[in-house]
PDB file of C-alpha atoms in Angstrom:
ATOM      1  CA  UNK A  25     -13.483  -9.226  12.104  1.00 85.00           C
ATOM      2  CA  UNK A  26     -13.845  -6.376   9.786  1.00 88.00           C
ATOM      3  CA  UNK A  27     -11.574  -5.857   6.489  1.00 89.00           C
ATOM      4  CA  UNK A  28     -11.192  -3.455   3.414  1.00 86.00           C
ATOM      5  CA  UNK A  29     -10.479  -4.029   0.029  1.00 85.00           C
ATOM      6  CA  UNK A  30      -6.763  -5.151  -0.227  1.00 83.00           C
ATOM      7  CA  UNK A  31      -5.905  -5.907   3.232  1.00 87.00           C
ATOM      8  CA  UNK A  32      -4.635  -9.263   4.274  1.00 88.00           C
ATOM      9  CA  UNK A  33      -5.765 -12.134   5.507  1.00 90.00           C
ATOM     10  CA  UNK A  34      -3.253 -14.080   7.694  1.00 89.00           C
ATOM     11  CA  UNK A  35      -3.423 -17.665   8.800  1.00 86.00           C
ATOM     12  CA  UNK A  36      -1.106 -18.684  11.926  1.00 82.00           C
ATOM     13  CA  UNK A  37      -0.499 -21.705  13.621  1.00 74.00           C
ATOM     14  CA  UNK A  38      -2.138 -21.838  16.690  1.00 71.00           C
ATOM     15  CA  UNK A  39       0.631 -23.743  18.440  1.00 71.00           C
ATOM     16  CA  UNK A  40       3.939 -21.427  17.215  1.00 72.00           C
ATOM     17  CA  UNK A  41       2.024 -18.185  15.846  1.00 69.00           C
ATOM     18  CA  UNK A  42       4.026 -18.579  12.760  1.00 74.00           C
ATOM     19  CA  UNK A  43       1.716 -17.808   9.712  1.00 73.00           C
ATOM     20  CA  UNK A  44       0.974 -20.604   7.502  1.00 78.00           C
ATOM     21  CA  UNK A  45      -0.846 -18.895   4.727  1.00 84.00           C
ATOM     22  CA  UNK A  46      -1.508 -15.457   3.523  1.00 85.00           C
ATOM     23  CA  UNK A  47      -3.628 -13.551   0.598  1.00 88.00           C
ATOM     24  CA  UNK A  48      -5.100 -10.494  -0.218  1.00 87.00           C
ATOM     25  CA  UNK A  49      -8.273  -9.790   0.106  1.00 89.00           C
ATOM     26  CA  UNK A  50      -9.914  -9.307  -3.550  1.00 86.00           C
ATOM     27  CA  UNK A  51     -13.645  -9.191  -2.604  1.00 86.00           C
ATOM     28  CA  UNK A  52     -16.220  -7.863   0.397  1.00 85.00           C
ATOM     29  CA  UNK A  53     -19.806  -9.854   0.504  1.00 83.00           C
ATOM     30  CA  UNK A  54     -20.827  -7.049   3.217  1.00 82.00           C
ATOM     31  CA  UNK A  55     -20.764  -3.686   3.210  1.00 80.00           C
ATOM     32  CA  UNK A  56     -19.413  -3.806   6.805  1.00 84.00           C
ATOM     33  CA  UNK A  57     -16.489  -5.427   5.976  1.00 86.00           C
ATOM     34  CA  UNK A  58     -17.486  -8.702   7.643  1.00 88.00           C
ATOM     35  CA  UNK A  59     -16.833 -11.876   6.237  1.00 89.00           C
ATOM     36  CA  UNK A  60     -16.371 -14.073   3.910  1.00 87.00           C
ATOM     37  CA  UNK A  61     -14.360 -12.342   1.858  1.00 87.00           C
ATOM     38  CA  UNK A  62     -12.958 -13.666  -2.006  1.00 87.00           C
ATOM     39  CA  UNK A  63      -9.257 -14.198  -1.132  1.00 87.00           C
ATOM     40  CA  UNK A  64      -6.362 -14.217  -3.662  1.00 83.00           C
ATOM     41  CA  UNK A  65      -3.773 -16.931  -1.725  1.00 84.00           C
ATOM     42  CA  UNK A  66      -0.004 -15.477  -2.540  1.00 82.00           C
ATOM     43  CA  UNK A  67       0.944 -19.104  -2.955  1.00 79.00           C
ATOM     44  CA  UNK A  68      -0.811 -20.266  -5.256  1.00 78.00           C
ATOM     45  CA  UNK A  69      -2.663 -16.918  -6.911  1.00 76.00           C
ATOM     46  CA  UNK A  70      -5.808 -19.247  -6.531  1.00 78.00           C
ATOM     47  CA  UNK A  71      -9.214 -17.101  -5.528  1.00 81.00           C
ATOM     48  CA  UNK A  72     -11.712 -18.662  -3.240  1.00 82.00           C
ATOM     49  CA  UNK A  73     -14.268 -17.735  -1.034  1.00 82.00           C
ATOM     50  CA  UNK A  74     -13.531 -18.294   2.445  1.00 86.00           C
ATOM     51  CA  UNK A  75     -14.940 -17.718   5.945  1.00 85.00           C
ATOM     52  CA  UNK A  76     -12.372 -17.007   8.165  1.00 85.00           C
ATOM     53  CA  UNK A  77     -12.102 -18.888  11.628  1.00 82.00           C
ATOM     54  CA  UNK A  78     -10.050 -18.695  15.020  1.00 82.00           C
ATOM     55  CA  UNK A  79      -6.572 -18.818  13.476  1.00 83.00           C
ATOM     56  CA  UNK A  80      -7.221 -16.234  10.889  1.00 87.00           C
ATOM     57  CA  UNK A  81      -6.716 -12.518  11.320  1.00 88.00           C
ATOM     58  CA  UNK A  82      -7.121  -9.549   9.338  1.00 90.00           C
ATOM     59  CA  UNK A  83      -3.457  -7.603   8.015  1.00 87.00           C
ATOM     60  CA  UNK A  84      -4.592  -3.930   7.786  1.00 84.00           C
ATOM     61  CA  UNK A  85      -1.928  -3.319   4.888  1.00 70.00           C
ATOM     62  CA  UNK A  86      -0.588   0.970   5.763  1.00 55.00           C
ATOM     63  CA  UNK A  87      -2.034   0.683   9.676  1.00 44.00           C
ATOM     64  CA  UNK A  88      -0.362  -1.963  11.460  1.00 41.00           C
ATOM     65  CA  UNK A  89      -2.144  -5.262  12.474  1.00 38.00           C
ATOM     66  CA  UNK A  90      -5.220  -6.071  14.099  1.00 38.00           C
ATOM     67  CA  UNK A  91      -6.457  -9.242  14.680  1.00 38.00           C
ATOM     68  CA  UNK A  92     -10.190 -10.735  16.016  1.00 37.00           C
ATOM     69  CA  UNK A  93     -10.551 -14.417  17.267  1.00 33.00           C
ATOM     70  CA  UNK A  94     -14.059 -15.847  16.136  1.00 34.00           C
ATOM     71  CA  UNK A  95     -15.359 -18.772  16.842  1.00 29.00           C
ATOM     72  CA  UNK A  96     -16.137 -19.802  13.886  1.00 33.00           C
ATOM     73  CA  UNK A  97     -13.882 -22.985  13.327  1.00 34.00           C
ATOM     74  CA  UNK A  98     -11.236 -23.293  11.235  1.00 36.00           C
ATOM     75  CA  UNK A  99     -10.757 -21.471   7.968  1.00 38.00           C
ATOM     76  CA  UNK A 100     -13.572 -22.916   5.497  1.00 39.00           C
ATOM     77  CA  UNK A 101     -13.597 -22.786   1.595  1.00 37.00           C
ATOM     78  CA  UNK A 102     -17.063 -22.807   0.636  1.00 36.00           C
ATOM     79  CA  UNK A 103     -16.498 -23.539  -2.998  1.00 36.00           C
ATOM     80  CA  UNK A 104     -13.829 -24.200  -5.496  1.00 36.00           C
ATOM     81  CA  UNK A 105     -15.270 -23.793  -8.840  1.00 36.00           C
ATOM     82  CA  UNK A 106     -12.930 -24.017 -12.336  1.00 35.00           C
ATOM     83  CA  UNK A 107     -11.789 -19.979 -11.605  1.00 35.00           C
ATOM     84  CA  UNK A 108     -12.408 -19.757  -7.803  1.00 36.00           C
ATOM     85  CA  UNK A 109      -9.480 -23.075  -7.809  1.00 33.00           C
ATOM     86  CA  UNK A 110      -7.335 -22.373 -10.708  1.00 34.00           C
ATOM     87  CA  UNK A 111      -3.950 -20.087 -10.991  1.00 34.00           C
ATOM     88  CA  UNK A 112      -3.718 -17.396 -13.556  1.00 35.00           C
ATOM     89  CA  UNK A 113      -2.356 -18.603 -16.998  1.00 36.00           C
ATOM     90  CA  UNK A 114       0.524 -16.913 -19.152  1.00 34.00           C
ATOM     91  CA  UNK A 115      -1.847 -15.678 -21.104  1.00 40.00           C
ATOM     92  CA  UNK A 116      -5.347 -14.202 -21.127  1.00 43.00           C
ATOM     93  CA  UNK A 117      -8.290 -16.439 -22.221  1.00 49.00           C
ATOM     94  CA  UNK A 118     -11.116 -14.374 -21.042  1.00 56.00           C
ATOM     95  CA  UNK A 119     -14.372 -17.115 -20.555  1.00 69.00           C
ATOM     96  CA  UNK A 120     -17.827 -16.245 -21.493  1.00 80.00           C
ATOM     97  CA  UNK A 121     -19.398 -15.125 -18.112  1.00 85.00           C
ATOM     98  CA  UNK A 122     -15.882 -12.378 -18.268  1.00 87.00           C
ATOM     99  CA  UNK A 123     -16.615 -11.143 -21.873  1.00 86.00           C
ATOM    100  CA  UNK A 124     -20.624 -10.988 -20.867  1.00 87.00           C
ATOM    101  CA  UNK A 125     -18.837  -8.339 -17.913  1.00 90.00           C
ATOM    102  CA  UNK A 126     -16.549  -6.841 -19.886  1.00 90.00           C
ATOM    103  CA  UNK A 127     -19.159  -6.270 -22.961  1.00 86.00           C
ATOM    104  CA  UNK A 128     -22.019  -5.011 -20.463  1.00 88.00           C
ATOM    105  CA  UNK A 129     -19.015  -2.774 -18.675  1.00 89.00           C
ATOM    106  CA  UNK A 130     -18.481  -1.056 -21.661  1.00 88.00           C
ATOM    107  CA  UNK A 131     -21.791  -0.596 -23.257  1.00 84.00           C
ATOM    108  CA  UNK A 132     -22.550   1.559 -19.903  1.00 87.00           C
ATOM    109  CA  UNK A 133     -19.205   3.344 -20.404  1.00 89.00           C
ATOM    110  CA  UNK A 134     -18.462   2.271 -17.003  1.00 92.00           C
ATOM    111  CA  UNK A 135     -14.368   1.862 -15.804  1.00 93.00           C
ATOM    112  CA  UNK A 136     -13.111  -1.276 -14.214  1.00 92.00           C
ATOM    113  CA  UNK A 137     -12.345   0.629 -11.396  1.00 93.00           C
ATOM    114  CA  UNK A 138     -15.634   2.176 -10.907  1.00 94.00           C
ATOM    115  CA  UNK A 139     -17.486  -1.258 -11.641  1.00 93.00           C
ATOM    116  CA  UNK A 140     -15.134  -3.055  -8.850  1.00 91.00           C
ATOM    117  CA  UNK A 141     -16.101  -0.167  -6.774  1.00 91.00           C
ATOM    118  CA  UNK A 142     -19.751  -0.635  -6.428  1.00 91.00           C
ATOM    119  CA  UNK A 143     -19.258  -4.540  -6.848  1.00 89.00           C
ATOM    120  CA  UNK A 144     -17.267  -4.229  -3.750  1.00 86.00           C
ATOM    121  CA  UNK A 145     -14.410  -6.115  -5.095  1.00 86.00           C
ATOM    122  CA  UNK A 146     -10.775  -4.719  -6.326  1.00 84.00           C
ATOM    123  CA  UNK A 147      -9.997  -3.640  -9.751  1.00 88.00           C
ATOM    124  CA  UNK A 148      -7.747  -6.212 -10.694  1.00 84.00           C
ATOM    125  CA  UNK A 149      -9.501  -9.096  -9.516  1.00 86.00           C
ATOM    126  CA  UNK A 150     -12.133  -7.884 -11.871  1.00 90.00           C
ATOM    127  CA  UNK A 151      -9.425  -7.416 -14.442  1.00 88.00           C
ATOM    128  CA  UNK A 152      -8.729 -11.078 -13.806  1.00 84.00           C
ATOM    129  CA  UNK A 153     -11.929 -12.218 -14.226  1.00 86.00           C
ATOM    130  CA  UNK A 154     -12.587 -10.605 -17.245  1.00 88.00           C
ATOM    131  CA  UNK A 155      -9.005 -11.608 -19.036  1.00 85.00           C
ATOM    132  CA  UNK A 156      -9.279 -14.810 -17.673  1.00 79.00           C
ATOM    133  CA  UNK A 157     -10.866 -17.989 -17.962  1.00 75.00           C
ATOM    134  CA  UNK A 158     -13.465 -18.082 -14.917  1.00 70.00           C
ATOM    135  CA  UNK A 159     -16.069 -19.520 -13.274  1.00 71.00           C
ATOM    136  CA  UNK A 160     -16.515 -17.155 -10.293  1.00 79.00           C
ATOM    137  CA  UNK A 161     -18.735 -17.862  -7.035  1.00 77.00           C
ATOM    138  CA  UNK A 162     -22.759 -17.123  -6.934  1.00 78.00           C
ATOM    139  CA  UNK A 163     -22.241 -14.251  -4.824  1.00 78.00           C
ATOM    140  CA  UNK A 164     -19.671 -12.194  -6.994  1.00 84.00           C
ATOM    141  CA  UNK A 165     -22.023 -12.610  -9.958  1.00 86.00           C
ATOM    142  CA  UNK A 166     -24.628 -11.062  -7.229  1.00 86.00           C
ATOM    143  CA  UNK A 167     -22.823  -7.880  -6.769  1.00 87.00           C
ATOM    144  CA  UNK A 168     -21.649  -7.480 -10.610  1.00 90.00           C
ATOM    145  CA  UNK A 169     -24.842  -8.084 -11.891  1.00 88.00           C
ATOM    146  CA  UNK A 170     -25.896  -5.586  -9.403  1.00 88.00           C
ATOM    147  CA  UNK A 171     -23.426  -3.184 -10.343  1.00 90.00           C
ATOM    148  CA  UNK A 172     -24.136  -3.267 -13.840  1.00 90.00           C
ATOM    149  CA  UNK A 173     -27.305  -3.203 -13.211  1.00 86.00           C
ATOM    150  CA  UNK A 174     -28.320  -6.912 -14.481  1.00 83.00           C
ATOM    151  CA  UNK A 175     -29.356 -10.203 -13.417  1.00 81.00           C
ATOM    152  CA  UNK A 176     -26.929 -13.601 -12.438  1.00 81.00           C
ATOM    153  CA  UNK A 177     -28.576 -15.059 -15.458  1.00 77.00           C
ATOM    154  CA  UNK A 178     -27.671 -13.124 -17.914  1.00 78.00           C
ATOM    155  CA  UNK A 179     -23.701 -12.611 -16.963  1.00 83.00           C
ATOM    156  CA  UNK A 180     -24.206 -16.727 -16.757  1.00 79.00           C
ATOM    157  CA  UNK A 181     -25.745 -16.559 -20.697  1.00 73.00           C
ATOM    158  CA  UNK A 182     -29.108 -17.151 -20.008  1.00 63.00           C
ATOM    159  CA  UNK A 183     -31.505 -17.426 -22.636  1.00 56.00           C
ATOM    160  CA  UNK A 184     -29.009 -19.700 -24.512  1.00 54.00           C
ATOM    161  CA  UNK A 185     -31.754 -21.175 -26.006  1.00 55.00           C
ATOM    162  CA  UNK A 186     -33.115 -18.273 -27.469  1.00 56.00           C
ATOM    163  CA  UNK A 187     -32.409 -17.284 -31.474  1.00 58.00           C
ATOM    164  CA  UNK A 188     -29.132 -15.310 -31.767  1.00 60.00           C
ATOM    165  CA  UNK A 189     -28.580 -11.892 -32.330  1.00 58.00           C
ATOM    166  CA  UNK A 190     -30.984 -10.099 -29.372  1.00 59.00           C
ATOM    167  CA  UNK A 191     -27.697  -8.510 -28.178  1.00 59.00           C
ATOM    168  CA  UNK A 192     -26.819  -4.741 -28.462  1.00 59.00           C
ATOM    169  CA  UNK A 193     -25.540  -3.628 -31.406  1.00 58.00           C
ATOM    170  CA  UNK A 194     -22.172  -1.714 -31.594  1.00 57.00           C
ATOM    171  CA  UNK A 195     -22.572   1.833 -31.844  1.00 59.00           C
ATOM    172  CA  UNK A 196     -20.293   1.869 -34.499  1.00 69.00           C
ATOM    173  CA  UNK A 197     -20.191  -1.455 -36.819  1.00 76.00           C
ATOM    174  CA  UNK A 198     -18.171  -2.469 -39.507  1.00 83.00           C
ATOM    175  CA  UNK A 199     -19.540  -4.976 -42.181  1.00 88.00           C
ATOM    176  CA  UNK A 200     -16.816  -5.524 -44.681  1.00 91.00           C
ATOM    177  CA  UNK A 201     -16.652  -8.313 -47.842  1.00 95.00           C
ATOM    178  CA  UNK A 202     -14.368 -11.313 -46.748  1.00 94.00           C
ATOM    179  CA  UNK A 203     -11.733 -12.460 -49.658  1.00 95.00           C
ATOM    180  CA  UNK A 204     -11.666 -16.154 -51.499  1.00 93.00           C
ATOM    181  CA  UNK A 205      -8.783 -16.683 -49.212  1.00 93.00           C
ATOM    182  CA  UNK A 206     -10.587 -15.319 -45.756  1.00 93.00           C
ATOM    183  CA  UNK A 207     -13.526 -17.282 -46.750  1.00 94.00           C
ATOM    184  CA  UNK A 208     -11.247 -20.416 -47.061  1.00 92.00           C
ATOM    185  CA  UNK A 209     -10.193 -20.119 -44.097  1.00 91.00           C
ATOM    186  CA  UNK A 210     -13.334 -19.705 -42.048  1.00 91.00           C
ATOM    187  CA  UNK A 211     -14.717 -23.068 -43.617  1.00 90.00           C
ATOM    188  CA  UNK A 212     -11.520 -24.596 -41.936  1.00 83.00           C
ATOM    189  CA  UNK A 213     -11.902 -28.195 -42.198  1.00 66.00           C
ATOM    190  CA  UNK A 214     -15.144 -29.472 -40.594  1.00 72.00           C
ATOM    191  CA  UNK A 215     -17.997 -28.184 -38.692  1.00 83.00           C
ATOM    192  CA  UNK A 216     -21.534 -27.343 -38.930  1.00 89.00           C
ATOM    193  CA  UNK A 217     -23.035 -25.921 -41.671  1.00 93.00           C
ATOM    194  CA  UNK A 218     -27.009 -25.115 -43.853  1.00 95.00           C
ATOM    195  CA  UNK A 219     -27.789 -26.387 -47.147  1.00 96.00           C
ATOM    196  CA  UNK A 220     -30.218 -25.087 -48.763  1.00 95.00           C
ATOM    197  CA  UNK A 221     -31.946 -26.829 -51.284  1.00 93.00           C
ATOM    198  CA  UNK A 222     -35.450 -27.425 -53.240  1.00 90.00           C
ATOM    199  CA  UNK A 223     -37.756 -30.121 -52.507  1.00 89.00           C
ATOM    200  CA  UNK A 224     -41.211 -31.455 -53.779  1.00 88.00           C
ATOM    201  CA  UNK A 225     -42.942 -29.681 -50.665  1.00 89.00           C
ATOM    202  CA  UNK A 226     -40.581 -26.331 -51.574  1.00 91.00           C
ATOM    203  CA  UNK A 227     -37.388 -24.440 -50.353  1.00 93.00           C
ATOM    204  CA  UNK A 228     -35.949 -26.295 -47.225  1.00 94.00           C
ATOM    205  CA  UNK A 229     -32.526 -25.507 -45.589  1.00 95.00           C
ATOM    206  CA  UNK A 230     -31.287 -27.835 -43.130  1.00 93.00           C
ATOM    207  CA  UNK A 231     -28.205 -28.161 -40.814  1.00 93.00           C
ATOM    208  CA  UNK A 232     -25.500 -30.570 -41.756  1.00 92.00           C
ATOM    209  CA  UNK A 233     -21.699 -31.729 -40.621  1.00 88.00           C
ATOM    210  CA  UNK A 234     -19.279 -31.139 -42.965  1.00 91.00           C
ATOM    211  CA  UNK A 235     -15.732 -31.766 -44.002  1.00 88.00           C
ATOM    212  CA  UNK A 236     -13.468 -29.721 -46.239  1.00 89.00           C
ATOM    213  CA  UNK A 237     -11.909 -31.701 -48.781  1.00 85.00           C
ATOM    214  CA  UNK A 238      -9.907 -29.755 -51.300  1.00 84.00           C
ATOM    215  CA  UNK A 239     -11.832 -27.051 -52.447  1.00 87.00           C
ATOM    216  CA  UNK A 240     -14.919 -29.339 -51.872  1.00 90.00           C
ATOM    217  CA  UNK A 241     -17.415 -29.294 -49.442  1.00 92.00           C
ATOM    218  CA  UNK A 242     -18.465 -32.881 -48.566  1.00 91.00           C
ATOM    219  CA  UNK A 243     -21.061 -33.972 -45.975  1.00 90.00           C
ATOM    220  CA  UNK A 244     -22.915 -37.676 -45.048  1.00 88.00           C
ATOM    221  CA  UNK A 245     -26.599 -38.198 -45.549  1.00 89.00           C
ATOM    222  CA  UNK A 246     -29.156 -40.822 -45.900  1.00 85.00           C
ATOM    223  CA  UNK A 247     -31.030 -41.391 -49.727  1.00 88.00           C
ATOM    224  CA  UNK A 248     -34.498 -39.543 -50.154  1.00 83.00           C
ATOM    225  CA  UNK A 249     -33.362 -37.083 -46.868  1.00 88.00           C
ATOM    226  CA  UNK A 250     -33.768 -33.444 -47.459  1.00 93.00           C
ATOM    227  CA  UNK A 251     -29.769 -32.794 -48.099  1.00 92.00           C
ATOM    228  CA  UNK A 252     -29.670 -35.573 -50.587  1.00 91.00           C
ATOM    229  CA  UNK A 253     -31.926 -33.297 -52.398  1.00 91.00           C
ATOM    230  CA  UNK A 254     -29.234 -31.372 -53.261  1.00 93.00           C
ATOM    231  CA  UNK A 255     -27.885 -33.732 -55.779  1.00 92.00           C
ATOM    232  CA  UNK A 256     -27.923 -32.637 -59.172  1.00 91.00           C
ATOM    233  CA  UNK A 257     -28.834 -29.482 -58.175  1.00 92.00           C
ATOM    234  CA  UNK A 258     -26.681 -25.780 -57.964  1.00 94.00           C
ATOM    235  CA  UNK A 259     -26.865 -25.321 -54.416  1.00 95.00           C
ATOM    236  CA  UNK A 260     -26.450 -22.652 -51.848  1.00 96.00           C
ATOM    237  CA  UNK A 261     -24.055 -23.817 -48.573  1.00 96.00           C
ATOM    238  CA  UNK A 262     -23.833 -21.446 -45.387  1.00 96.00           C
ATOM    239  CA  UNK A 263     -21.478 -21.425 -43.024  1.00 95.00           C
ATOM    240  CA  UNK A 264     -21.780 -18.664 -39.800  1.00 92.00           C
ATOM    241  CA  UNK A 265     -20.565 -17.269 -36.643  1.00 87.00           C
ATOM    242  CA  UNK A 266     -22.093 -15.489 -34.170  1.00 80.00           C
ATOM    243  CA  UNK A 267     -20.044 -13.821 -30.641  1.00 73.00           C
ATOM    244  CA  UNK A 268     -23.929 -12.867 -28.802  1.00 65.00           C
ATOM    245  CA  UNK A 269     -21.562 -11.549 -26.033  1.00 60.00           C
ATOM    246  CA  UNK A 270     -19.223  -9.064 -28.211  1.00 64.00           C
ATOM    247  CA  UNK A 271     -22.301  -8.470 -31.077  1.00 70.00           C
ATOM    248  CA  UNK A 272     -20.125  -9.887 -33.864  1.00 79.00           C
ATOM    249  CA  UNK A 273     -19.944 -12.091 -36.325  1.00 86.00           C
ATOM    250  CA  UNK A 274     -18.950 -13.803 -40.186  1.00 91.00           C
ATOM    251  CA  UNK A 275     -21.120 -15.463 -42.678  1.00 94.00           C
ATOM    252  CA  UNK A 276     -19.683 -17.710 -45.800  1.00 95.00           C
ATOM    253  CA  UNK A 277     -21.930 -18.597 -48.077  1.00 96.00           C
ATOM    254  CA  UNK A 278     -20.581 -21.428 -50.714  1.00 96.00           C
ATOM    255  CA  UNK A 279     -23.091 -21.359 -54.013  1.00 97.00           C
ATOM    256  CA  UNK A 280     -22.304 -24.408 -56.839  1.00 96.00           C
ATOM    257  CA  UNK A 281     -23.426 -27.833 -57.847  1.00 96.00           C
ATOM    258  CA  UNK A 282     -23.971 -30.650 -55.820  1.00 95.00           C
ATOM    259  CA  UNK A 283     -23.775 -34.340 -56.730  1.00 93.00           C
ATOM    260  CA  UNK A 284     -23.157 -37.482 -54.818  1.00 91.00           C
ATOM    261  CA  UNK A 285     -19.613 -39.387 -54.361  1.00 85.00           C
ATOM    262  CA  UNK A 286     -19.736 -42.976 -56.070  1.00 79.00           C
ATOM    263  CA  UNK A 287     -16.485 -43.605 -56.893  1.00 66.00           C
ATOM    264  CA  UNK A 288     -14.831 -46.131 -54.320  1.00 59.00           C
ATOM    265  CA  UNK A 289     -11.126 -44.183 -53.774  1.00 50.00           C
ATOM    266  CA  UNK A 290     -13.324 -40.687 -53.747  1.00 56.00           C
ATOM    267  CA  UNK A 291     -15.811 -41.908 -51.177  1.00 54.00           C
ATOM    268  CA  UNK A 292     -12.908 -44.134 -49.104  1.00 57.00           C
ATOM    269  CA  UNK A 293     -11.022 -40.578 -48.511  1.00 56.00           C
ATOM    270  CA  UNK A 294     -13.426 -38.452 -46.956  1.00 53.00           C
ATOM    271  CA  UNK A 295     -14.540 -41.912 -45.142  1.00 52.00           C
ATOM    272  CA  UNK A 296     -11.371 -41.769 -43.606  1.00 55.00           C
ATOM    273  CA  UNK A 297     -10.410 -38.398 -43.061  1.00 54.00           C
ATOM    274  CA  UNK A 298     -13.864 -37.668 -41.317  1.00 57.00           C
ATOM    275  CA  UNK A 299     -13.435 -35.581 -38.105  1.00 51.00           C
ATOM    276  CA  UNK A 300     -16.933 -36.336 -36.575  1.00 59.00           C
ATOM    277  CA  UNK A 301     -19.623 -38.526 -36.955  1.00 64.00           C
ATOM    278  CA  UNK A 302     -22.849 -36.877 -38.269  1.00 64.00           C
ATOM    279  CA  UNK A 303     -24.945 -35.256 -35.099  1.00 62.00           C
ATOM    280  CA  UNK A 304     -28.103 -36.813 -36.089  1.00 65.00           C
ATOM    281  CA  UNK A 305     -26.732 -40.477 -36.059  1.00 63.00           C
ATOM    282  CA  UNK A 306     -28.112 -43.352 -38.464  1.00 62.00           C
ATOM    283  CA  UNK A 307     -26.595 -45.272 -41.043  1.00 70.00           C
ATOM    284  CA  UNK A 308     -25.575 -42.125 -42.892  1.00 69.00           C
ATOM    285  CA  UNK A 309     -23.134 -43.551 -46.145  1.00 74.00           C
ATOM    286  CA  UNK A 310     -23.996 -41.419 -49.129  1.00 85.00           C
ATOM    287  CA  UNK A 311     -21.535 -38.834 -49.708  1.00 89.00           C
ATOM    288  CA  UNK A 312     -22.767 -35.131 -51.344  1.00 92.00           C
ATOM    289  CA  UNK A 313     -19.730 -33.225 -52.625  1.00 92.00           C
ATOM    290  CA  UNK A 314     -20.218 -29.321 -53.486  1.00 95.00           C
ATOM    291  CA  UNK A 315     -18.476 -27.937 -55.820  1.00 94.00           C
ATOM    292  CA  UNK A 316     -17.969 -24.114 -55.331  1.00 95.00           C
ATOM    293  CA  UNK A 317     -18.633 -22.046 -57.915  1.00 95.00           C
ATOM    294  CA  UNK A 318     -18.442 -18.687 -55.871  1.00 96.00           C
ATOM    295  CA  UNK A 319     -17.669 -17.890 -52.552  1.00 96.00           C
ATOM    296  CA  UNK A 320     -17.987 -14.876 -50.775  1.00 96.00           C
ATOM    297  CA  UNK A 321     -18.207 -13.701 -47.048  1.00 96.00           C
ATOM    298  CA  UNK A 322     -19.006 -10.963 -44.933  1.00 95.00           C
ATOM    299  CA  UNK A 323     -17.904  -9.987 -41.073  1.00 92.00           C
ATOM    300  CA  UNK A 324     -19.287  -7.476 -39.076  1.00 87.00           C
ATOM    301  CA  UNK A 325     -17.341  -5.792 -35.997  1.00 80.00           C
ATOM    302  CA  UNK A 326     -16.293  -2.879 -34.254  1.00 73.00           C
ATOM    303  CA  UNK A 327     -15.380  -0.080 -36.472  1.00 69.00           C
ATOM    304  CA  UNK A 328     -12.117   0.411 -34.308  1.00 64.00           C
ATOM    305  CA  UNK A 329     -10.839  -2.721 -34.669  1.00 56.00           C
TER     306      UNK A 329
END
């Protein structure tokens, strides 16, 4: 059995010859044309990898229809992961191991149809990959890392645990000042963020979770721990984000005084509209509120956008 990009592969019914799935296939694993091949089912849009047996045959889409009994058993799925199992949404939600193609794509100036081309797969299943949420098999991430001329392990993120930032830069970045407003808006409501603050043994900054309340920002900590140093104290807060795959980012940095929540109606609100428990765990019940005195922000992107 022998294919090219685009034809179809039919399954019949042994007993009746009436076909009981079809798809088109989206991927070669062999130069040849042998199988498997990554098939896009017509029923379902799903993408798997499949080795075909005795009641598949190959749809030459443009030159009539051949077809090749192998006794290889019936047709086989070897894996189903969350992309290789899971119709295209509405709309695009490209994953990380898509934007890690898409990014590397571009930085080589490379077109989707030329990358498909020497990954040996067609240009819109690449397309859907890299618009789409995916988690595609081991041996398409062979042949695009291949293609592009990089290893599984990096398309996959490796290095995650790494310090951010040892991406390629854009050849044209923007870094621009983010408004009051902008900055606001960044902070959202909760997440992680650094205080930095000043301590017998000298400058320390240290993660914490956080919560937005009013203009304040308010997180947990435990007496005589480094953020409870920030107490009666003008402190520096730091909130980031970093996109390693696209090489951009925003920083909001939150500078004003910090001093602890006694009150019993102050501390009961944040107590109850916490979003997450602190990360680090522990009894964790005194409340530092920041009050900021300036705020200011910066994002860097492409220059285009």
């Amino acid at each position: 059995m022998r294919a090219e990009l685009g034809d179809q592969l039919v399954i019949e019914s042994p007993k009746t010859g009436t076909t009981r799935r079809d798809g088109e296939i989206v991927g070669l694993h062999h130069a040849d044309g042998t199988p498997p091949y990554d098939v896009r089912w017509s029923d379902t849009d799903e993408v798997t990898l499949v080795f075909p047996g005795p009641d598949a045959h190959v749809r030459h889409l443009g030159h009539g229809q051949g077809s090749t009994n192998e006794s290889s058993g019936r047709i086989a799925v070897e894996r189903g992961g969350p992309s290789d199992s899971t119709p295209r949404e509405t709309g695009a939600n490209p994953g990380d191991i898509g934007r890690r193609v898409a990014a590397e794509r571009e930085r080589q100036g490379l077109s989707r149809e030329e990358t498909a081309r020497r990954a040996a797969m067609a240009p819109d299943y690449l397309a859907y990959l890299e618009e789409r949420q995916a988690d595609p098999s081991l041996a398409t991430l062979i042949r695009l890392a291949s293609a592009l001329g990089t290893s599984v392990a990096a398309l996959r993120g490796g290095g995650v645990d790494l310090p951010l930032g040892q991406g390629h830069a854009f050849l044209h970045p923007e870094l621009r000042d983010l408004s009051a407003d902008e900055c606001r808006a960044l902070l959202s409501t909760h997440g992680v963020g650094r205080v930095a603050v000043s301590t017998p043994d000298g400058p320390a900054v240290v993660p914490v979770n956080y919560e937005v309340i009013g203009d304040a920002i308010v997180y947990r900590t435990m007496p005589d721990s480094v953020p409870a140093a920030a107490v009666g104290a003008e402190v520096a807060f730091e909130v980031d984000h970093v996109d390693e795959v696209m090489s951009q980012g925003w920083s909001v940095l939150v500078v004003g005084p910090a001093r602890v929540v006694t009150e019993h109606d102050v501390v009961r609100r944040p107590a109850e509209q916490v979003h997450t428990e602190p990360w680090a765990g522990g009894k964790r019940e005194m409340w530092v509120s920041i009050q900021p005195k300036r705020l200011t922000g910066r994002r860097i992107r492409p220059a285009d956008q």
